Tab-separated table of C-alpha atoms and ligand atoms in Angstrom:
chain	number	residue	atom	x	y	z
A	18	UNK	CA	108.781	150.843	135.488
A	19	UNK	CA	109.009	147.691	133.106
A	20	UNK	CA	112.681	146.658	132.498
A	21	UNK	CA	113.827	146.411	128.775
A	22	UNK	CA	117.218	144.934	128.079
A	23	UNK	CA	119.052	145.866	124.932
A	24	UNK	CA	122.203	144.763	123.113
A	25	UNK	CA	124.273	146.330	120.472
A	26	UNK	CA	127.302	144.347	118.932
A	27	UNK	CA	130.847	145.526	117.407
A	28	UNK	CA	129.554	146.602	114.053
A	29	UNK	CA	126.756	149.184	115.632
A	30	UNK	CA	129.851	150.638	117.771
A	31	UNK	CA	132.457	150.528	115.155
A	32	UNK	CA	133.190	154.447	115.674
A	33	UNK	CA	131.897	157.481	117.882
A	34	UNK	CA	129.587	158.184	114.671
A	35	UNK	CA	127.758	155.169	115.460
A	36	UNK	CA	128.322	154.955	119.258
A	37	UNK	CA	125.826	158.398	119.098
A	38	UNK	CA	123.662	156.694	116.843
A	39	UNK	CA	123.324	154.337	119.442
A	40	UNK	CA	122.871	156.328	122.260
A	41	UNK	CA	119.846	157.988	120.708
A	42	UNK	CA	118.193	154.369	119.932
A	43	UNK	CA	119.062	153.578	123.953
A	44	UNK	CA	116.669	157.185	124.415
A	45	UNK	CA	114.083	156.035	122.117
A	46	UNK	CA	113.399	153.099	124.434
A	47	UNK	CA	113.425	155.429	128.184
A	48	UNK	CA	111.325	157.863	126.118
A	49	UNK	CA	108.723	154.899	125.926
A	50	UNK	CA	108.433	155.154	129.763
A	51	UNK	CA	110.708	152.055	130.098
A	52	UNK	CA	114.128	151.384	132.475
A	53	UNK	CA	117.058	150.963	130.221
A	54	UNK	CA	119.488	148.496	130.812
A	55	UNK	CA	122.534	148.249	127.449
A	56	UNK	CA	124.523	145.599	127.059
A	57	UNK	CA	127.702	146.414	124.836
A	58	UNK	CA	130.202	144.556	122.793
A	59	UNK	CA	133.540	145.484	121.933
A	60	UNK	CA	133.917	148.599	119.318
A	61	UNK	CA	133.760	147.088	115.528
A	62	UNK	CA	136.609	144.641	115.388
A	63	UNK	CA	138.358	145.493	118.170
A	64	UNK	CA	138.088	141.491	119.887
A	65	UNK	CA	139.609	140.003	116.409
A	66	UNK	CA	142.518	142.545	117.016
A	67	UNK	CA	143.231	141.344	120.385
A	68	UNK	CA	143.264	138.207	119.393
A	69	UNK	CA	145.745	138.960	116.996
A	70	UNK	CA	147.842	141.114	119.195
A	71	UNK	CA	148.104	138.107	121.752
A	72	UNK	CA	148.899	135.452	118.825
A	73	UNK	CA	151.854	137.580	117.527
A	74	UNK	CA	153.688	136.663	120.834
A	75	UNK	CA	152.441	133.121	121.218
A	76	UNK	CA	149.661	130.815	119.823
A	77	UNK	CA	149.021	129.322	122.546
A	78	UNK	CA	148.446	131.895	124.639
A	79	UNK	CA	147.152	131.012	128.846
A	80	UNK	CA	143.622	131.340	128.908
A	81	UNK	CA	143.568	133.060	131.977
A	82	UNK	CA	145.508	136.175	130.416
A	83	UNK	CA	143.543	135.808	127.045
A	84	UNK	CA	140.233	136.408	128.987
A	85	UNK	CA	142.214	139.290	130.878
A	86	UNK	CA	142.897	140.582	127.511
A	87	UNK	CA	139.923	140.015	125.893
A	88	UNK	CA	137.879	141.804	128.319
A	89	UNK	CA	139.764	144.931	128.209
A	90	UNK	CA	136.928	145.447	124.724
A	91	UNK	CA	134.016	146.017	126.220
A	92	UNK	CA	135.138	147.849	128.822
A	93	UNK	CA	135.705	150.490	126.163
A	94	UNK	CA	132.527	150.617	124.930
A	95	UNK	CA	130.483	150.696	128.145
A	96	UNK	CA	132.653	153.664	128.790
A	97	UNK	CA	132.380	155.427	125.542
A	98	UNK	CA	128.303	154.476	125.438
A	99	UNK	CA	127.971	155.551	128.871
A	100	UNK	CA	129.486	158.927	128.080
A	101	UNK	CA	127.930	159.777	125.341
A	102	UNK	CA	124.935	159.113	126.599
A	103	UNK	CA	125.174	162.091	129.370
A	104	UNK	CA	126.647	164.437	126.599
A	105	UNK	CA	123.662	163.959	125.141
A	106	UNK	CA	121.121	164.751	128.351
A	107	UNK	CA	120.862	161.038	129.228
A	108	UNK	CA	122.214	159.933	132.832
A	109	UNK	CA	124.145	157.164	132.542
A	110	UNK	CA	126.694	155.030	134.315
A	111	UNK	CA	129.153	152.178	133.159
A	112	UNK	CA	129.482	148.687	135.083
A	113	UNK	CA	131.488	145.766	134.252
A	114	UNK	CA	130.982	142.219	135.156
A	115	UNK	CA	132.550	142.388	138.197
A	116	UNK	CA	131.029	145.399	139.497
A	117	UNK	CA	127.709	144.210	138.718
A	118	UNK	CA	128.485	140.750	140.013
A	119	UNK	CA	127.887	138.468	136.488
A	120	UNK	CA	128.833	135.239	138.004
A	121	UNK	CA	130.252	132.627	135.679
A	122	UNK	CA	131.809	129.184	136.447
A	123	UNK	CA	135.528	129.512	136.809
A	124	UNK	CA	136.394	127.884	133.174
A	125	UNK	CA	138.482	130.309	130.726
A	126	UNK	CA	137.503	131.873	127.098
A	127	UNK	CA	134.087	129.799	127.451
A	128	UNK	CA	132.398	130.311	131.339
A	129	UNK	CA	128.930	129.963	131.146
A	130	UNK	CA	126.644	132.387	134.214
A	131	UNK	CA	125.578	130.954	137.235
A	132	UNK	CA	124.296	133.807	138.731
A	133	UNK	CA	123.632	137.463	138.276
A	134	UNK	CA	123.323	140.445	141.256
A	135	UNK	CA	120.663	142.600	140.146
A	136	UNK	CA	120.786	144.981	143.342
A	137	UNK	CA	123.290	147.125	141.661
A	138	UNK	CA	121.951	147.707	138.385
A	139	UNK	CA	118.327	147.875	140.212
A	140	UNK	CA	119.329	150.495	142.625
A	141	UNK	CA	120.693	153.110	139.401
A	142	UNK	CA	117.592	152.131	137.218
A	143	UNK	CA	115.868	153.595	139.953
A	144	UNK	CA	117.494	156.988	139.902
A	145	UNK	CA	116.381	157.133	136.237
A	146	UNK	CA	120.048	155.930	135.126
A	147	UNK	CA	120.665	153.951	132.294
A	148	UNK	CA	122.536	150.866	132.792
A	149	UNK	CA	125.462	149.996	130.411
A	150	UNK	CA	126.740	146.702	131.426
A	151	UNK	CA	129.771	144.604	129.502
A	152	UNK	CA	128.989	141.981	127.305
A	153	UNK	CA	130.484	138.686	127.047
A	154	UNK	CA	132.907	138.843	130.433
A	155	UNK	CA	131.692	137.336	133.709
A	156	UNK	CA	133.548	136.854	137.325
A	157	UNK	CA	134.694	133.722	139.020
A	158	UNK	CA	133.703	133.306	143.068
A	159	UNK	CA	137.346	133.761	143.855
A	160	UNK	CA	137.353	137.203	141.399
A	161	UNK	CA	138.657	135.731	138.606
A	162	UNK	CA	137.932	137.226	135.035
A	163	UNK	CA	136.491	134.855	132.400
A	164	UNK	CA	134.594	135.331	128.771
A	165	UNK	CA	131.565	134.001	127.809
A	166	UNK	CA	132.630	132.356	124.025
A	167	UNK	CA	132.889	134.250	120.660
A	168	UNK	CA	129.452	136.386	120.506
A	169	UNK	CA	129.016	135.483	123.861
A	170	UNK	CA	127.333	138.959	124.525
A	171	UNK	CA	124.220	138.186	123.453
A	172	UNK	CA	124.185	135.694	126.383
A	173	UNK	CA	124.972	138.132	128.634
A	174	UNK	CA	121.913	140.567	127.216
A	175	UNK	CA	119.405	137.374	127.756
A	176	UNK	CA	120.626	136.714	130.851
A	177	UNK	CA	120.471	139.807	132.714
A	178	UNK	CA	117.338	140.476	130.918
A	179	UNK	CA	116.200	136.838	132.623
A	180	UNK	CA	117.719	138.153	136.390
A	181	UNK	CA	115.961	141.432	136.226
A	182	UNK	CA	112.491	139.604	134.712
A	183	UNK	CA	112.915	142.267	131.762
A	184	UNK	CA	109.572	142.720	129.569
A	185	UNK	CA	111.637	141.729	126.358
A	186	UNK	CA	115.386	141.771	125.482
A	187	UNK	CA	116.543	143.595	122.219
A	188	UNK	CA	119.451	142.432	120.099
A	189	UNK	CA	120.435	145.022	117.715
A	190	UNK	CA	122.543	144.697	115.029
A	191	UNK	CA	123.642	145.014	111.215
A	192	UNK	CA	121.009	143.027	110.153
A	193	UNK	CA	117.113	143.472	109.504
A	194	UNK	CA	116.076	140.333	111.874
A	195	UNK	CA	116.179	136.474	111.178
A	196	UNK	CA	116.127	135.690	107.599
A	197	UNK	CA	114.998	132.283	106.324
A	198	UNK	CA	118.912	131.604	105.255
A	199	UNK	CA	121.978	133.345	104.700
A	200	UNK	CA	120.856	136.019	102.421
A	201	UNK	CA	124.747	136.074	101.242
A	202	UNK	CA	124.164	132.982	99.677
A	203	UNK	CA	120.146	133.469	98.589
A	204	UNK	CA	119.712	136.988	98.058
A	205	UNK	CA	115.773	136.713	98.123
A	206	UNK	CA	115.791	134.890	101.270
A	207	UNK	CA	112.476	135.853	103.452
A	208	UNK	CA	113.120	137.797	107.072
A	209	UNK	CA	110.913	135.961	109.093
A	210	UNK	CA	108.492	138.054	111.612
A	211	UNK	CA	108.592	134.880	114.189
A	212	UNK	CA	110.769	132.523	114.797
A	213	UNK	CA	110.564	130.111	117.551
A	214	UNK	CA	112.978	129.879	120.348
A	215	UNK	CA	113.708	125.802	119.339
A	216	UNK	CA	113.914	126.819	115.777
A	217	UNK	CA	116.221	129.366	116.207
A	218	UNK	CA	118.296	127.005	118.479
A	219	UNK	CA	118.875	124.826	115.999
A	220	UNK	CA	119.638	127.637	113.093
A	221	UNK	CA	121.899	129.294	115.756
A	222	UNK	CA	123.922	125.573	116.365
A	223	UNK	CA	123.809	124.661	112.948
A	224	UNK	CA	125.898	128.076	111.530
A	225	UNK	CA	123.460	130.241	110.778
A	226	UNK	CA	125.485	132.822	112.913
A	227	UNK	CA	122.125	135.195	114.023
A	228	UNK	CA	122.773	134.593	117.968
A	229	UNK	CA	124.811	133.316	120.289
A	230	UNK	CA	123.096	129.548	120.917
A	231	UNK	CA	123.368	129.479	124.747
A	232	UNK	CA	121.460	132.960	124.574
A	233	UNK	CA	118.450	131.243	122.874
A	234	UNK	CA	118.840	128.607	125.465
A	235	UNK	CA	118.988	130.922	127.977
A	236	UNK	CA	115.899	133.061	126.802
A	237	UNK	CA	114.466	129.678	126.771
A	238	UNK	CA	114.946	128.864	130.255
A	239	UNK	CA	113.502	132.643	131.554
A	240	UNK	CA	111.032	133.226	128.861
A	241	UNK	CA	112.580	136.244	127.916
A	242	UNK	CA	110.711	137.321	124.864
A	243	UNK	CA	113.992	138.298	122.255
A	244	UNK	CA	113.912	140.334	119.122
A	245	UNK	CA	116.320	140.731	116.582
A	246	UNK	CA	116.035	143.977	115.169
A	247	UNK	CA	118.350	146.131	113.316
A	248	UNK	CA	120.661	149.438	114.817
A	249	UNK	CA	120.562	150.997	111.647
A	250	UNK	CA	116.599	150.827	111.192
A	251	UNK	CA	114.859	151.414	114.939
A	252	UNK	CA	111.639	151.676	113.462
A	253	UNK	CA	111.672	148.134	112.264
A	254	UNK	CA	110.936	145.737	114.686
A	255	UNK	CA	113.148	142.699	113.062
A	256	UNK	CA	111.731	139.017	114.290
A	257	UNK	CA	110.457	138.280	117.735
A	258	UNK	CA	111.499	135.008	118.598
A	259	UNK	CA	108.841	133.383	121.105
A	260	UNK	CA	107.794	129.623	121.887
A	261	UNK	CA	106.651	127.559	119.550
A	262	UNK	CA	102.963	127.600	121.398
A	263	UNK	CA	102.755	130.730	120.627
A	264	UNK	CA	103.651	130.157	116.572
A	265	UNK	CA	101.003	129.519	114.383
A	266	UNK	CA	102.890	127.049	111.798
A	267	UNK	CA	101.944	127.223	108.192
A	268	UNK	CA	104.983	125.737	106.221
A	269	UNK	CA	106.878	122.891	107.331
A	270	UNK	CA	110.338	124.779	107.075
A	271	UNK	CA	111.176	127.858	108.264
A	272	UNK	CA	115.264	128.459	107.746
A	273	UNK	CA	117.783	126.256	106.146
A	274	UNK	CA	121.106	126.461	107.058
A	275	UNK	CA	125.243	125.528	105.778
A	276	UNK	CA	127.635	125.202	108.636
A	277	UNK	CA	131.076	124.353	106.698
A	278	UNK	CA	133.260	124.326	109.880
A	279	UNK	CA	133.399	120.941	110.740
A	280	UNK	CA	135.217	117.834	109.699
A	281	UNK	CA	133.688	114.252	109.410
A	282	UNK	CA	135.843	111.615	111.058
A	283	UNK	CA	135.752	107.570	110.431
A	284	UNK	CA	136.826	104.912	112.816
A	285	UNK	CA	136.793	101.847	110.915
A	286	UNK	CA	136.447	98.217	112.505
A	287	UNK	CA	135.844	98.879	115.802
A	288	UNK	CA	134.477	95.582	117.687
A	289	UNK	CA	130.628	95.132	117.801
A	290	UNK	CA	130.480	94.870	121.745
A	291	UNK	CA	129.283	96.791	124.317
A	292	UNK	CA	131.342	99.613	125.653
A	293	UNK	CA	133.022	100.493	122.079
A	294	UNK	CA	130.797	103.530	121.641
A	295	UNK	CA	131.126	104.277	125.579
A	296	UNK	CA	135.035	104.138	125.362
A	297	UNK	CA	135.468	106.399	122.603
A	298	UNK	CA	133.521	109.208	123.346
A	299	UNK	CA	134.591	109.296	126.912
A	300	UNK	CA	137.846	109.745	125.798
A	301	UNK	CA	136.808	112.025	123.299
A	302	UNK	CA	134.669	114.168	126.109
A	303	UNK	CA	137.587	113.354	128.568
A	304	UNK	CA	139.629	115.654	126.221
A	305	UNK	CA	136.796	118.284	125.953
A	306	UNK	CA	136.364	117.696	122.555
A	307	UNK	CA	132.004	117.992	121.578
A	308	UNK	CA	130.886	115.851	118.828
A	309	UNK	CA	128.041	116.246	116.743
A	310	UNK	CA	126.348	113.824	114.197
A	311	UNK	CA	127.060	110.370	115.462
A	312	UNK	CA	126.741	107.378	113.171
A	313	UNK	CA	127.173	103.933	113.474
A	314	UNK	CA	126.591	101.614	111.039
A	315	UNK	CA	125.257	98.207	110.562
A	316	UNK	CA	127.619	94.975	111.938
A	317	UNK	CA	129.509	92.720	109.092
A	318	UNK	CA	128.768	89.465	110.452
A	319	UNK	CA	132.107	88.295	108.703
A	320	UNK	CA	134.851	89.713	110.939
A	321	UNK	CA	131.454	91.543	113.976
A	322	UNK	CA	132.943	94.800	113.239
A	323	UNK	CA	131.743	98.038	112.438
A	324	UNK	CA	132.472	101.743	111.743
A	325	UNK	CA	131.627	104.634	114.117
A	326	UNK	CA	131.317	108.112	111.831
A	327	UNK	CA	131.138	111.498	113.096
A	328	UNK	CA	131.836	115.595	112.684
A	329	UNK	CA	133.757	117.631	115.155
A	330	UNK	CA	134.661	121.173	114.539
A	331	UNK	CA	137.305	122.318	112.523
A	332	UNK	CA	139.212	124.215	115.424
A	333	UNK	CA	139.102	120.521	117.428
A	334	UNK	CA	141.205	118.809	114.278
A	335	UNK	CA	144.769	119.254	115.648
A	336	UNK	CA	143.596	117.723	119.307
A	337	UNK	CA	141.711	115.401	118.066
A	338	UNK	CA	145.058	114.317	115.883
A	339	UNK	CA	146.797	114.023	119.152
A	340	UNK	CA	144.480	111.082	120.389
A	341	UNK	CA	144.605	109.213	117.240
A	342	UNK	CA	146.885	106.636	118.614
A	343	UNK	CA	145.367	106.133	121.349
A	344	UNK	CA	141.635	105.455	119.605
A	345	UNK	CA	143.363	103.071	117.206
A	346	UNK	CA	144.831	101.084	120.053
A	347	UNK	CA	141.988	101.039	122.500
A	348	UNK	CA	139.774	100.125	120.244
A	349	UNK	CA	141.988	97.791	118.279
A	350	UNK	CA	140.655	100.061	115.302
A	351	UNK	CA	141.622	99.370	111.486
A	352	UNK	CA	142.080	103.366	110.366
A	353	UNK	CA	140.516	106.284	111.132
A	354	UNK	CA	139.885	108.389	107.894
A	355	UNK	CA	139.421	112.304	108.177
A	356	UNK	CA	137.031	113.995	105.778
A	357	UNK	CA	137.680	118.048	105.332
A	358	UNK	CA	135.666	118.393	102.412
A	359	UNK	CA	132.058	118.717	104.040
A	360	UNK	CA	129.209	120.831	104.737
A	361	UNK	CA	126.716	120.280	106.811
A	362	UNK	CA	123.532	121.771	105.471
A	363	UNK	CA	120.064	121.089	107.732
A	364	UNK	CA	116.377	122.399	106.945
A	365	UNK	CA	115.247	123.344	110.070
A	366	UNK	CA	111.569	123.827	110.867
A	367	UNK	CA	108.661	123.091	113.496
A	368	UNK	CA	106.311	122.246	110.990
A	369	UNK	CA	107.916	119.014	110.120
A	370	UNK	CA	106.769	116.911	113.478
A	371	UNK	CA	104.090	114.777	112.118
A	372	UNK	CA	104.379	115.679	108.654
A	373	UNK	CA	105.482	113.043	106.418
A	374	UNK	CA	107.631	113.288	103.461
A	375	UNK	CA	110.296	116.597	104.330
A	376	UNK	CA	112.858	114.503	104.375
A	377	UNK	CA	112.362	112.750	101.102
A	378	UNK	CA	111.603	116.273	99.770
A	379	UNK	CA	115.390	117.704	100.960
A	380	UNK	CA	116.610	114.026	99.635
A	381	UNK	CA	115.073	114.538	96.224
A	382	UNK	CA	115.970	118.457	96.302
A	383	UNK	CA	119.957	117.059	96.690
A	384	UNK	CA	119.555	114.378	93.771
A	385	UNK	CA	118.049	116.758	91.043
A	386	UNK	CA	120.871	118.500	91.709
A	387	UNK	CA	123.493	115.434	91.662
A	388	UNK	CA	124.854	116.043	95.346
A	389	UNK	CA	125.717	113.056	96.713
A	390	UNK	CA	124.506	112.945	100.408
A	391	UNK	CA	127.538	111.443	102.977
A	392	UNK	CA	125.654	111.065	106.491
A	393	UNK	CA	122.406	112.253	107.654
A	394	UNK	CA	120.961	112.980	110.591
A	395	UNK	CA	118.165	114.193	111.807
A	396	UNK	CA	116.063	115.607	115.545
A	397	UNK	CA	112.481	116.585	115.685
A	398	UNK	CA	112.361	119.712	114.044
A	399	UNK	CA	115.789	119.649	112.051
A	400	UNK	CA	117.176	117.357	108.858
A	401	UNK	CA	120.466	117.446	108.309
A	402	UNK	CA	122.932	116.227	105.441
A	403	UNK	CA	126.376	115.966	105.017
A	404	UNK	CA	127.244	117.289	101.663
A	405	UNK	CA	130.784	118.299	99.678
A	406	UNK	CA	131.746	121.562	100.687
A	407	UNK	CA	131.781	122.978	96.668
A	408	UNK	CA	127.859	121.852	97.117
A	409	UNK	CA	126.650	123.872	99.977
A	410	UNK	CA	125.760	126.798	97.905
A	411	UNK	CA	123.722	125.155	95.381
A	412	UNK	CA	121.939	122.967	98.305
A	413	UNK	CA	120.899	125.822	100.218
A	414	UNK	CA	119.431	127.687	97.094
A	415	UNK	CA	117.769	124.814	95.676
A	416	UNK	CA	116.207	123.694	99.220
A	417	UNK	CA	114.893	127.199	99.619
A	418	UNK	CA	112.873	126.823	96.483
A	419	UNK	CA	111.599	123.524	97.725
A	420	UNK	CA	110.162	125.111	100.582
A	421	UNK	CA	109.336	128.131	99.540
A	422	UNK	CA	111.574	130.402	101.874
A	423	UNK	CA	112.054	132.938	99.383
A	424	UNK	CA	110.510	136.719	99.189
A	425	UNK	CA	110.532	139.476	96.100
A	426	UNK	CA	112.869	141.243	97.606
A	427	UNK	CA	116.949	141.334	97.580
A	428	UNK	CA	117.762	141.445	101.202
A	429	UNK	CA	120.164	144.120	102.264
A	430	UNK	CA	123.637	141.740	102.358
A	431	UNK	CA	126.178	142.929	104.698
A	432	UNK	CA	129.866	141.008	104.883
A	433	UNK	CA	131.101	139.381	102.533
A	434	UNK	CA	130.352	135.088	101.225
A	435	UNK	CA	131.265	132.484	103.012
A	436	UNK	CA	133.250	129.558	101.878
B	510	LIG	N1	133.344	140.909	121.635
B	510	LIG	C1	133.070	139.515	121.708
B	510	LIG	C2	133.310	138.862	120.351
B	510	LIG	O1	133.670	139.521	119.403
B	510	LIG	C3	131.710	139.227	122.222
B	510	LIG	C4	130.563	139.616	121.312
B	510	LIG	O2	130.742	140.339	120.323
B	510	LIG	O3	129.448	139.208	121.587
B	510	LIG	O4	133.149	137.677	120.232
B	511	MG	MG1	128.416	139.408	118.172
């Protein structure tokens, strides 16, 4: 029988309401003559709380315990899913990582999977069972627990769905599908029927907060065909997200997006000589801290200096405080300036290769509406502009009339606006 893969999140588990709600969607899809497997988040907020829990007795808790912790949340819902499932007629059983053998790298609170045993879950699939497997925790070789990353069970949906060569992998949740932007902040915004798997890569990256961006990567890497449909409205079938082969491209954009969690940081006069660049980063990556847009700019001839720009997430500030010293003396730097006041807002889109003129489009969009740009950057499918963080709103409306990403309909907003 084909394989179909599906995941709920925290918000389509919040109570045992919506857990049975759930379970019938999960019998929709074996009614359809398919093999179930359900991949589960923790119940409704129930990972935020734990965090919270372990942060009233230190905040800097050891990540081996906060992934023992941590884990503890899905392990509840597989349970509860699992059971209501047979109340309702449906034979079921609950596995965890371990017992199914989700095999991560043995790195804490962000493991990515090596490997996943598909002998277990294979062997109850056959006896008609469906599968309820825990999201977002893996095991180590040696047995230890780890966690995938914030919303890392949508990587564990992909990836089992990859391992069992799954006709398609389903992530449900509070939303319709893929919208064109953050319908919070453009109420009109378009839900988009397909989406490519590089598009939604960068969207995912970028903030857009629809998926989990190693999933994508990893749907990538199998070819697992992913939808993003919504628990509330099974008859809807949300956006399949597919190569871009398979994408017939009409409009140059497809999403924009505002990610406002990052900071910009300056490192003026550094030498103009080789190894400056390769120094500072490797310190930077020596202290796991990821960068993102990287700019260096042009060399005064006067003193052969120049500054090195770039954003690093918010969370990274206070370690990335700790090495200031040491940048400023290795690289016999003048200052280093720290920027909190930015917002990184991209149009992403796979329409754009080979088609002149989108960037001076988003660059004329920003002026008519006097935001001063601070750093830009840009891949083959994605433009992206550093902006003031009071302008994010007003960029992402305005760029969405520039490229036509809106509908005639208000989108259904759940949660509540972002900064
Ligand atoms: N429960 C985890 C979290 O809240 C994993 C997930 O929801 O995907 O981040
Ligand atoms: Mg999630």
């Amino acid at each position: 029988m084909p394989i179909v893969v599906q995941k709920y999140g925290g918000t389509s588990l919040a109570d045992a309401e919506k857990i049975k709600r759930v379970a019938k969607s999960v019998m929709k899809e074996v009614e359809k003559g398919n093999s179930v497997v359900t991949v589960v988040s923790a119940m409704g907020h129930t990972t935020d709380y734990l965090i919270k829990m372990a942060h009233e007795l230190t905040m800097t808790p050891d990540s081996r315990e906060m992934d023992m912790l941590l884990s503890t949340g899905e392990g509840i819902s597989i349970a509860m899913l699992a059971m209501a499932l047979k109340s309702m007629g449906q034979d079921a059983i609950s596995f965890n990582a371990m017992q199914v053998g989700i095999m991560t790298e043995k790195t804490h609170s962000n493991a990515r999977i090596v490997k996943i045993h598909t002998e277990k879950i294979k062997k109850q699939l056959e006896k008609g069972r469906v599968v309820v497997v825990a999201g977002f925790q893996g095991i180590t070789e040696d047995n230890e627990i780890t966690t995938l990353g914030r919303g890392g069970s949508d990587t564990s949906a992909v990836a089992i769905a990859g391992a069992l060569n799954a006709i398609r992998c389903d992530i449900y949740t509070d939303v319709e599908g893929v919208y064109t932007t953050d319908p919070r902040i453009v109420p009109k915004a378009e839900k988009l029927e397909k989406i490519s798997y590089e598009e939604i890569l960068e969207l995912a990256r970028l903030g857009a907060n629809v998926l989990h961006p190693r999933a994508v990567e990893t749907a990538l890497q199998y070819n697992v065909p992913l939808r993003v449909r919504s628990t509330f409205k099974t008859d809807d079938l949300g956006t399949l997200i597919i190569g871009v082969n398979d994408m017939e491209i009409y409009k140059p954009v497809t999403g924009v997006a505002a990610d406002t969690s990052q900071v910009r940081v300056v490192i003026c006069d550094v030498q103009d000589k080789p190894g400056t660049a390769g120094k500072l980063f490797s310190l930077l990556a020596d202290n796991n801290l990821s960068v993102d847009m990287i700019i260096q700019s042009y060399a005064r001839s006067s003193n052969n200096t120049n500054d090195i720009a770039f954003t690093i997430d918010t969370g990274d500030l206070a370690k990335f405080e700790s090495l200031k010293e040491t940048i400023l003396e290795n690289l016999t730097a003048s200052n280093i300036y720290i920027d909190e006041n930015i917002a990184k807002v991209s149009i992403v889109g796979a329409g754009m290769i080979d088609r002149p003129g989108i960037a001076a489009s988003m660059f004329k969009t920003l002026t008519n509406e006097n935001i001063n740009i601070k750093m830009i950057s840009t891949s083959e499918i994605k433009i992206s502009c550093l902006v003031n963080k009071e302008d994010a709103k007003k960029a992402v409306q305005a760029l969405c009339k520039t490229f036509e990403l809106e509908c005639d309909t208000i989108a259904e907003v759940k949660g509540t606006l972002p900064d």
